[in-house]
PDB file of C-alpha atoms in Angstrom:
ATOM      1  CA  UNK A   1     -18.321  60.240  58.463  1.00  0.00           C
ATOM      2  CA  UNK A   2     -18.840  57.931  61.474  1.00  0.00           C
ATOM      3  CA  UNK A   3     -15.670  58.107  64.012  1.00  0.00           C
ATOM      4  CA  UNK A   4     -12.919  59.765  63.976  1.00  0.00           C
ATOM      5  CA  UNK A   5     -12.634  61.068  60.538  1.00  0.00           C
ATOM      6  CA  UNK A   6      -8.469  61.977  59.298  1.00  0.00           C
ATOM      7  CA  UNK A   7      -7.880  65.668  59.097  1.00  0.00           C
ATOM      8  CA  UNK A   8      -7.869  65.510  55.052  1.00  0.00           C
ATOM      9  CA  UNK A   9     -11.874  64.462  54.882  1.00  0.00           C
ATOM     10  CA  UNK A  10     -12.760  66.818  57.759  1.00  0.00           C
ATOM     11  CA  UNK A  11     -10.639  69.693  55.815  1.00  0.00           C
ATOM     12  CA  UNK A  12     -12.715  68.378  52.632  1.00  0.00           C
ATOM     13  CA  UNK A  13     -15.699  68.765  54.473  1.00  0.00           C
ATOM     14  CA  UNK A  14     -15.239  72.462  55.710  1.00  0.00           C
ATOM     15  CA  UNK A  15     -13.701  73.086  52.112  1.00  0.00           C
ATOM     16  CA  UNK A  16     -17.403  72.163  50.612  1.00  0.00           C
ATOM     17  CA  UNK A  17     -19.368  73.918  52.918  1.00  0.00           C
ATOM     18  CA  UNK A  18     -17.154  76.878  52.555  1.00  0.00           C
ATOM     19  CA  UNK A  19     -17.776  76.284  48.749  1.00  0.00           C
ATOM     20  CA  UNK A  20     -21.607  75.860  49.258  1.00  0.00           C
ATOM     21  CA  UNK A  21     -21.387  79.558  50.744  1.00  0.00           C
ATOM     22  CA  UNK A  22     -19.564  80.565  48.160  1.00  0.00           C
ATOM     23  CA  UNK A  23     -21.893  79.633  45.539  1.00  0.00           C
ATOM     24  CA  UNK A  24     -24.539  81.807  43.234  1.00  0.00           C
ATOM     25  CA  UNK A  25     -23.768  84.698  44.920  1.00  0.00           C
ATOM     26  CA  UNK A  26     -24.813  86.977  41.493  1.00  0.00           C
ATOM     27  CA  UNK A  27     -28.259  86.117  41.323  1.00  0.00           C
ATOM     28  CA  UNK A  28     -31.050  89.416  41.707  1.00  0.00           C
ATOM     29  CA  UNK A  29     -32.127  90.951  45.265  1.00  0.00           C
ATOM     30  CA  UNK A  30     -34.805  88.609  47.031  1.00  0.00           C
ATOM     31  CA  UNK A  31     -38.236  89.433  46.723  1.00  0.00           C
ATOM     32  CA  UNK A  32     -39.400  91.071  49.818  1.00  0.00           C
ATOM     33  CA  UNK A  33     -41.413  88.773  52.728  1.00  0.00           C
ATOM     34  CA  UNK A  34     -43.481  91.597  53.789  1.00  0.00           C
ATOM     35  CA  UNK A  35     -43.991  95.051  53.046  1.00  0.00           C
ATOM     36  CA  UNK A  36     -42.272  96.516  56.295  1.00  0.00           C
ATOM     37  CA  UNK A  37     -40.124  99.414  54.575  1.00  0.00           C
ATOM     38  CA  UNK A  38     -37.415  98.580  56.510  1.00  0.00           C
ATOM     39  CA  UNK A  39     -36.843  95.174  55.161  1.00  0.00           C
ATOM     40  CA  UNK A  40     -37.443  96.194  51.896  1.00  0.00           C
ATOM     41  CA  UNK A  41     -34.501  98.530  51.939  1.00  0.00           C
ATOM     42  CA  UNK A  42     -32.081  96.694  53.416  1.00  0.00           C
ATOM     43  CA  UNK A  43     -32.822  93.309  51.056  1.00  0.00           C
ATOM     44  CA  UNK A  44     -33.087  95.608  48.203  1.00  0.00           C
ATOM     45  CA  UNK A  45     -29.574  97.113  49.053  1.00  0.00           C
ATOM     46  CA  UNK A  46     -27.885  93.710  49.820  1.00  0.00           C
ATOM     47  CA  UNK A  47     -29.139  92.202  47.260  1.00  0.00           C
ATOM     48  CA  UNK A  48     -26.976  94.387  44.728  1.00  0.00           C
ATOM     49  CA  UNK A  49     -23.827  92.976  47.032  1.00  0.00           C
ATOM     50  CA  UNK A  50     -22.224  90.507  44.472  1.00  0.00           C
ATOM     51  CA  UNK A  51     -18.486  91.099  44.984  1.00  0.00           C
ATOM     52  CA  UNK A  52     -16.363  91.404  48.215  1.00  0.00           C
ATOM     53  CA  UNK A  53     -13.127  89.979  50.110  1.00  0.00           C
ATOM     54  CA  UNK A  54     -13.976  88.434  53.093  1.00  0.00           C
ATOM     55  CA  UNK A  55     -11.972  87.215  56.168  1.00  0.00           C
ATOM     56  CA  UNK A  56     -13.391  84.995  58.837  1.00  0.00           C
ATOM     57  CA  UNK A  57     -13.334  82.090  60.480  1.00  0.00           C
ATOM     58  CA  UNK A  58     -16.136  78.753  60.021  1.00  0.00           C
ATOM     59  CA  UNK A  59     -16.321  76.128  62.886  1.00  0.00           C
ATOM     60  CA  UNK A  60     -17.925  72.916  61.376  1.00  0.00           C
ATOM     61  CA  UNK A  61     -20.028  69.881  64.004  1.00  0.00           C
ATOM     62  CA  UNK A  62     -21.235  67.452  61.979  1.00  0.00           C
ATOM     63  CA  UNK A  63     -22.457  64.022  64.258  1.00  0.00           C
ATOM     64  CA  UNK A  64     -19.873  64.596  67.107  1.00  0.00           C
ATOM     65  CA  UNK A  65     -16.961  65.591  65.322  1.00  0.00           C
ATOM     66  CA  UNK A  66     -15.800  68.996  64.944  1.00  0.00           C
ATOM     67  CA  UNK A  67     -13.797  71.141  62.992  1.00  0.00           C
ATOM     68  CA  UNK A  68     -12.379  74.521  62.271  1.00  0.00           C
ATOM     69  CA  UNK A  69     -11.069  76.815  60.040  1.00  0.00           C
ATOM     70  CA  UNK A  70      -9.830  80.025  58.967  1.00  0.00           C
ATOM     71  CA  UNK A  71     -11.602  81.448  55.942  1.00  0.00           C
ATOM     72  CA  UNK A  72     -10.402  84.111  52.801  1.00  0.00           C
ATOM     73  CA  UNK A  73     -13.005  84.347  50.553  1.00  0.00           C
ATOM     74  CA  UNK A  74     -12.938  86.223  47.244  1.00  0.00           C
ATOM     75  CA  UNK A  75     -16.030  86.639  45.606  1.00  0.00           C
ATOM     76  CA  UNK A  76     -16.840  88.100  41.821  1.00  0.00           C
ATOM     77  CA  UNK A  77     -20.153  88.128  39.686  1.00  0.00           C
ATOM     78  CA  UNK A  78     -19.282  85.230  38.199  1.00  0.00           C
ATOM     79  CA  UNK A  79     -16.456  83.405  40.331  1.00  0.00           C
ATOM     80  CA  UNK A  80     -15.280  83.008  42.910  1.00  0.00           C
ATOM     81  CA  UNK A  81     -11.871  81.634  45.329  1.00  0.00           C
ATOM     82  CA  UNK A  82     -12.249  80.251  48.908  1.00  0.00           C
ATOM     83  CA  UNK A  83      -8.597  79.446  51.227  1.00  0.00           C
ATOM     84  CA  UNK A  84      -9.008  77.055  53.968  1.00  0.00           C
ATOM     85  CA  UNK A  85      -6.319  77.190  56.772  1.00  0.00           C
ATOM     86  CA  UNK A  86      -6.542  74.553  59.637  1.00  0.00           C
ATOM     87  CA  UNK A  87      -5.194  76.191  63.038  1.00  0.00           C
ATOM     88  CA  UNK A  88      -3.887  72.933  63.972  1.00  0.00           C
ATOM     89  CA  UNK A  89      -0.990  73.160  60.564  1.00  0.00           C
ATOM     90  CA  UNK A  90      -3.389  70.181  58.736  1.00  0.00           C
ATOM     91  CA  UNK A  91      -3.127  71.939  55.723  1.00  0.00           C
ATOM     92  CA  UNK A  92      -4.721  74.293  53.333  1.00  0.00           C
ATOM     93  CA  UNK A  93      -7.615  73.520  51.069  1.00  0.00           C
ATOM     94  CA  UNK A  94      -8.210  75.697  48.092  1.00  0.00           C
ATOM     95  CA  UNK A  95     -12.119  76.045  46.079  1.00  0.00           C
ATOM     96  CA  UNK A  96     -12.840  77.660  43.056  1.00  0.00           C
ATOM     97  CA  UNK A  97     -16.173  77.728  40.861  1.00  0.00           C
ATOM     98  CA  UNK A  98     -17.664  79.662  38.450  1.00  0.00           C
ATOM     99  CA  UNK A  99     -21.058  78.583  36.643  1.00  0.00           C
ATOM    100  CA  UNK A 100     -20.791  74.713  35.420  1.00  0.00           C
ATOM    101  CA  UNK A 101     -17.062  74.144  37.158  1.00  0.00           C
ATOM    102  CA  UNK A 102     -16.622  73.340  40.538  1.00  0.00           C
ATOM    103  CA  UNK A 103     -12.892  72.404  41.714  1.00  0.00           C
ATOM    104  CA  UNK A 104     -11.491  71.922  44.889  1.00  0.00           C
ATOM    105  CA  UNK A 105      -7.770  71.426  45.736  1.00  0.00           C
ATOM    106  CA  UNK A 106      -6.611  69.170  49.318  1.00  0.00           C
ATOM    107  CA  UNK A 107      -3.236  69.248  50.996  1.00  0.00           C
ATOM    108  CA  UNK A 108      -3.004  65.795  50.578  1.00  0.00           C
ATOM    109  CA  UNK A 109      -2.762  66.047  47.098  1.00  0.00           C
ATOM    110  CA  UNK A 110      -6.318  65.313  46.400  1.00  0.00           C
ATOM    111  CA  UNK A 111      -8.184  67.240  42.800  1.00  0.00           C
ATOM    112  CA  UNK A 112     -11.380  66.986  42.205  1.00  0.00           C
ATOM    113  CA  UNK A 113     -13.942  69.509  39.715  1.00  0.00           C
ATOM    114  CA  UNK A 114     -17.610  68.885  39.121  1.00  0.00           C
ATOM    115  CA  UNK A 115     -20.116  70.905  37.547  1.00  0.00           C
ATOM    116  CA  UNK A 116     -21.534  72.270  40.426  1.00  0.00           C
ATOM    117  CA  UNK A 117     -21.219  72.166  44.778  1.00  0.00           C
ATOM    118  CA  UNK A 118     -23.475  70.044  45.290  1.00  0.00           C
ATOM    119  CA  UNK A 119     -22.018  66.866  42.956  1.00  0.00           C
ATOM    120  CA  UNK A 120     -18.935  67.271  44.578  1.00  0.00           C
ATOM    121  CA  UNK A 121     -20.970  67.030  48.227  1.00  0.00           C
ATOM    122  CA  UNK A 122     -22.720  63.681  47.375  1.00  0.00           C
ATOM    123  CA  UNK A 123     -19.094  62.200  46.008  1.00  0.00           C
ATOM    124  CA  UNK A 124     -17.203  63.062  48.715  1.00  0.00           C
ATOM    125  CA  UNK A 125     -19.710  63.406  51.916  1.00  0.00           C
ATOM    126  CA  UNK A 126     -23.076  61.471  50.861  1.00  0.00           C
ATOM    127  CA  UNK A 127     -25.069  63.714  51.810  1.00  0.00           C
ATOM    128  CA  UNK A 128     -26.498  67.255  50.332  1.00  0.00           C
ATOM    129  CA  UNK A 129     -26.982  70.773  51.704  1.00  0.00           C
ATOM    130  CA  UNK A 130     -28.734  73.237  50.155  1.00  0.00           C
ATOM    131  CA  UNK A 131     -26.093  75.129  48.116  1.00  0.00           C
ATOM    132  CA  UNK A 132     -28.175  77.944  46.737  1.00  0.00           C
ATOM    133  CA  UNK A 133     -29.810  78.858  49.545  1.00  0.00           C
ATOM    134  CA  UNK A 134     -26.476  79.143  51.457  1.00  0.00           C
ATOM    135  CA  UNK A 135     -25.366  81.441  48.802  1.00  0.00           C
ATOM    136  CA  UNK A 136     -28.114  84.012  50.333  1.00  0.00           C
ATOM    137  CA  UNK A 137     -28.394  83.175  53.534  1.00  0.00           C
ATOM    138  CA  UNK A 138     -24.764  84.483  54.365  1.00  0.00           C
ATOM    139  CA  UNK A 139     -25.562  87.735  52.842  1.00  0.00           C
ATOM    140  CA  UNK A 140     -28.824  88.216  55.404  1.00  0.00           C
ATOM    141  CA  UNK A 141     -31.020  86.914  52.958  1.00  0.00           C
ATOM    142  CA  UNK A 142     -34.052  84.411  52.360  1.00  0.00           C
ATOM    143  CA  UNK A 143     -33.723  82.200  49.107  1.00  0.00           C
ATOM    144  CA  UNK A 144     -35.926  83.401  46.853  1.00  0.00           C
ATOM    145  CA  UNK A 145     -39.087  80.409  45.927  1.00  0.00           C
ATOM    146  CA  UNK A 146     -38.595  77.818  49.219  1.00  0.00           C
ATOM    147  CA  UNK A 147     -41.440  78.700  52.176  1.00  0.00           C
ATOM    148  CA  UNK A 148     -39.006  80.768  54.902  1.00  0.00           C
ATOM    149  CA  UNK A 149     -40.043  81.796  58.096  1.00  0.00           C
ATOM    150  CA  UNK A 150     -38.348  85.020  59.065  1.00  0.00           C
ATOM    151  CA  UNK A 151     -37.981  87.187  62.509  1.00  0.00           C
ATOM    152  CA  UNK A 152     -36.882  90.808  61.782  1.00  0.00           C
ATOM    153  CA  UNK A 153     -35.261  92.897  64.300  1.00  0.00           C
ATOM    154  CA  UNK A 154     -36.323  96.808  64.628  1.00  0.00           C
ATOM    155  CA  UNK A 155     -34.102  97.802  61.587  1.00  0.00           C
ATOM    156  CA  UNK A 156     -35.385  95.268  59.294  1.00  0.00           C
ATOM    157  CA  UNK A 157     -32.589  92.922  59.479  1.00  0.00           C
ATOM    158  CA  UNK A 158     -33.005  88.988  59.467  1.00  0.00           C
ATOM    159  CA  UNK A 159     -31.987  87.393  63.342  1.00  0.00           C
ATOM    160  CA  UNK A 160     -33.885  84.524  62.340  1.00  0.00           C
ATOM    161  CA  UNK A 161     -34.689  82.633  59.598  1.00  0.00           C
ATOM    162  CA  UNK A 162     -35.909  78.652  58.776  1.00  0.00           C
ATOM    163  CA  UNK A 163     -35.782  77.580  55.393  1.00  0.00           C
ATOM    164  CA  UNK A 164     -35.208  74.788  53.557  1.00  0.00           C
ATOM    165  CA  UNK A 165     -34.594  72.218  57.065  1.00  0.00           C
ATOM    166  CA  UNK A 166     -32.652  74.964  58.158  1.00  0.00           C
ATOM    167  CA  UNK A 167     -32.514  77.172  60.820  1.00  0.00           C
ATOM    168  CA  UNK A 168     -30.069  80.183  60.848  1.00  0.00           C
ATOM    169  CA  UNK A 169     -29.592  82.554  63.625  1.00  0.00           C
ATOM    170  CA  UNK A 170     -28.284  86.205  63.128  1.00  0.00           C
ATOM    171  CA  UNK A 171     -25.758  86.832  65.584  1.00  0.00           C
ATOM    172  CA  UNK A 172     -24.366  89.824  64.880  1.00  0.00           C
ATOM    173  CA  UNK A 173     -23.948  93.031  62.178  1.00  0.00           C
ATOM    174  CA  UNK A 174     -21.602  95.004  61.082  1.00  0.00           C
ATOM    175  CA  UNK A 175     -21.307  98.267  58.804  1.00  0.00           C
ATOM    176  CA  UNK A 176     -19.791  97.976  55.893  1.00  0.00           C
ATOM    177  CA  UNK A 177     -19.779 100.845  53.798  1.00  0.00           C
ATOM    178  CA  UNK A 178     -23.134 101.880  54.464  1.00  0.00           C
ATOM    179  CA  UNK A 179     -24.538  98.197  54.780  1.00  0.00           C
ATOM    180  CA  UNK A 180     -25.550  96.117  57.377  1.00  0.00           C
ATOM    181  CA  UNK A 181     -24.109  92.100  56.952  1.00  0.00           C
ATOM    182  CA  UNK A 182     -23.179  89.544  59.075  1.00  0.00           C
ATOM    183  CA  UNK A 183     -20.653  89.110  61.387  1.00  0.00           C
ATOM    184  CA  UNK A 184     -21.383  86.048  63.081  1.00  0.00           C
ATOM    185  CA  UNK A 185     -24.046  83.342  61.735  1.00  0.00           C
ATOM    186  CA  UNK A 186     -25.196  80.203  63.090  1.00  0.00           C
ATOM    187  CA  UNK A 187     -26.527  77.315  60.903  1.00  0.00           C
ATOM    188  CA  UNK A 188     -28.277  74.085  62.388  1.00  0.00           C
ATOM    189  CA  UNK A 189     -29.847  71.373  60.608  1.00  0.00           C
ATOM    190  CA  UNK A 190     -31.212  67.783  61.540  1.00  0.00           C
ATOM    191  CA  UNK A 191     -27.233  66.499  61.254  1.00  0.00           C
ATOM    192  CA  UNK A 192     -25.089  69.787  60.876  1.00  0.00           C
ATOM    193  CA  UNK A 193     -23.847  72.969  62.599  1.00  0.00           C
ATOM    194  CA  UNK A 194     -22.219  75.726  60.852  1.00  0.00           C
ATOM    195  CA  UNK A 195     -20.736  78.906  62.548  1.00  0.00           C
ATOM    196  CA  UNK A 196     -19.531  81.774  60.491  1.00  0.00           C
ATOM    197  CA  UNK A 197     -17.787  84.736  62.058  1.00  0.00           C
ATOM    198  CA  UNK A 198     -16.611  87.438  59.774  1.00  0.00           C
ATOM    199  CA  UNK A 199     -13.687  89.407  61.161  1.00  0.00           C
ATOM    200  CA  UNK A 200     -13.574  91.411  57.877  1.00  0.00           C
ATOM    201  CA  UNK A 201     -15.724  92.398  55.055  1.00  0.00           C
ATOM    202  CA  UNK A 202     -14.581  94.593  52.059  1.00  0.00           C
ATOM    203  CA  UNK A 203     -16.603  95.755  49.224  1.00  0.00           C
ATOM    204  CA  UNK A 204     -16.036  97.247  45.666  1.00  0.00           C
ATOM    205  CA  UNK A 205     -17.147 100.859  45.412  1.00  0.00           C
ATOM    206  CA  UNK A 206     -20.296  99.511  43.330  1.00  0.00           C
ATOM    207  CA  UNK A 207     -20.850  96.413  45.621  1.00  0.00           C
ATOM    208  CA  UNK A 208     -19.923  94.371  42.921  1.00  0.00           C
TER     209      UNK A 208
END
């Protein structure tokens, strides 16, 4: 993605990572890092979280060139719909998946489907991210298995974490229905930046 990339590959590009967010979201609640109560409540609790309706907006910087986007994400146990919008009237991209079918729609008329996020990131981008671990990290959560190195804040929430090449800063929390999640998150690697900012979480009365 050298230059000056057209607005249908950048809008590709914030429709993947939107869909690498979006992904695996039904797996169990993270094992906890340490045994600070705190921590263990509030992973245990957001753990269970595997359905909601979220409105935001994700600013994408990937070697100079930037992009954003605002974000309607509708997540179920087993599926789940992202809506891209470009502020600038590029376009809309649409991504759905569920386990073993990936498919994302373009304005320009572009289809493509894969079995899973990150096939679709090496055809289109060349390069991979992580796609299960984003599926946690949004939530306020480590990825279960990789080495993490986490920084808690005094109610056992995550304002730190590196994982995975990653590092991913904890901005901000809201409540939402008697849980703490993120309102704004900031994601760096080596090559990419990713900024989240949630102007609207809702939840099922179960969490999902």
């Amino acid at each position: 993605m050298a230059g000056n990339p057209p607005a249908h590959r950048r809008l590709l590009c914030a429709g993947l990572i939107a869909l690498a967010l979006g992904g695996c979201a039904g797996l169990p609640p993270s094992a906890p890092l340490e045994a600070d109560s705190g921590w263990r409540r509030h992973a245990e609790a957001v753990g269970r979280i595997t359905a909601w309706n979220l409105q935001g907006r994700v600013a994408l910087t990937l070697e100079g060139e930037a992009w954003h986007a605002s974000l309607l994400w509708q997540q179920l146990p087993d599926s789940y719909r992202l809506r891209l919008s470009s502020p600038l009237g590029q376009g809309v991209a649409m991504v759905e998946g569920r386990t073993g079918d990936v498919r994302i729609a373009l304005p320009d008329g572009t289809r493509d489907r894969a079995a899973d996020a990150e096939t679709l990131l090496r055809r289109h981008l060349g390069w991979r991210l992580p796609v299960d671990g984003l599926a946690w990290w949004v939530r306020g959560l480590p990825r279960p298995g990789p080495e993490a190195r986490p920084r808690f804040d005094d109610a056992g929430r995550l304002v730190r974490l590196e994982q995975s090449g990653w590092r991913i800063d904890y901005l901000d929390y809201v409540r939402v229905d008697g849980q703490d999640l993120p309102r704004r998150v900031f994601l760096a690697s080596d090559r990419l930046e990713v900024r989240l900012v949630v102007s609207h979480w809702t939840l099922p009365p179960d969490g999902g």
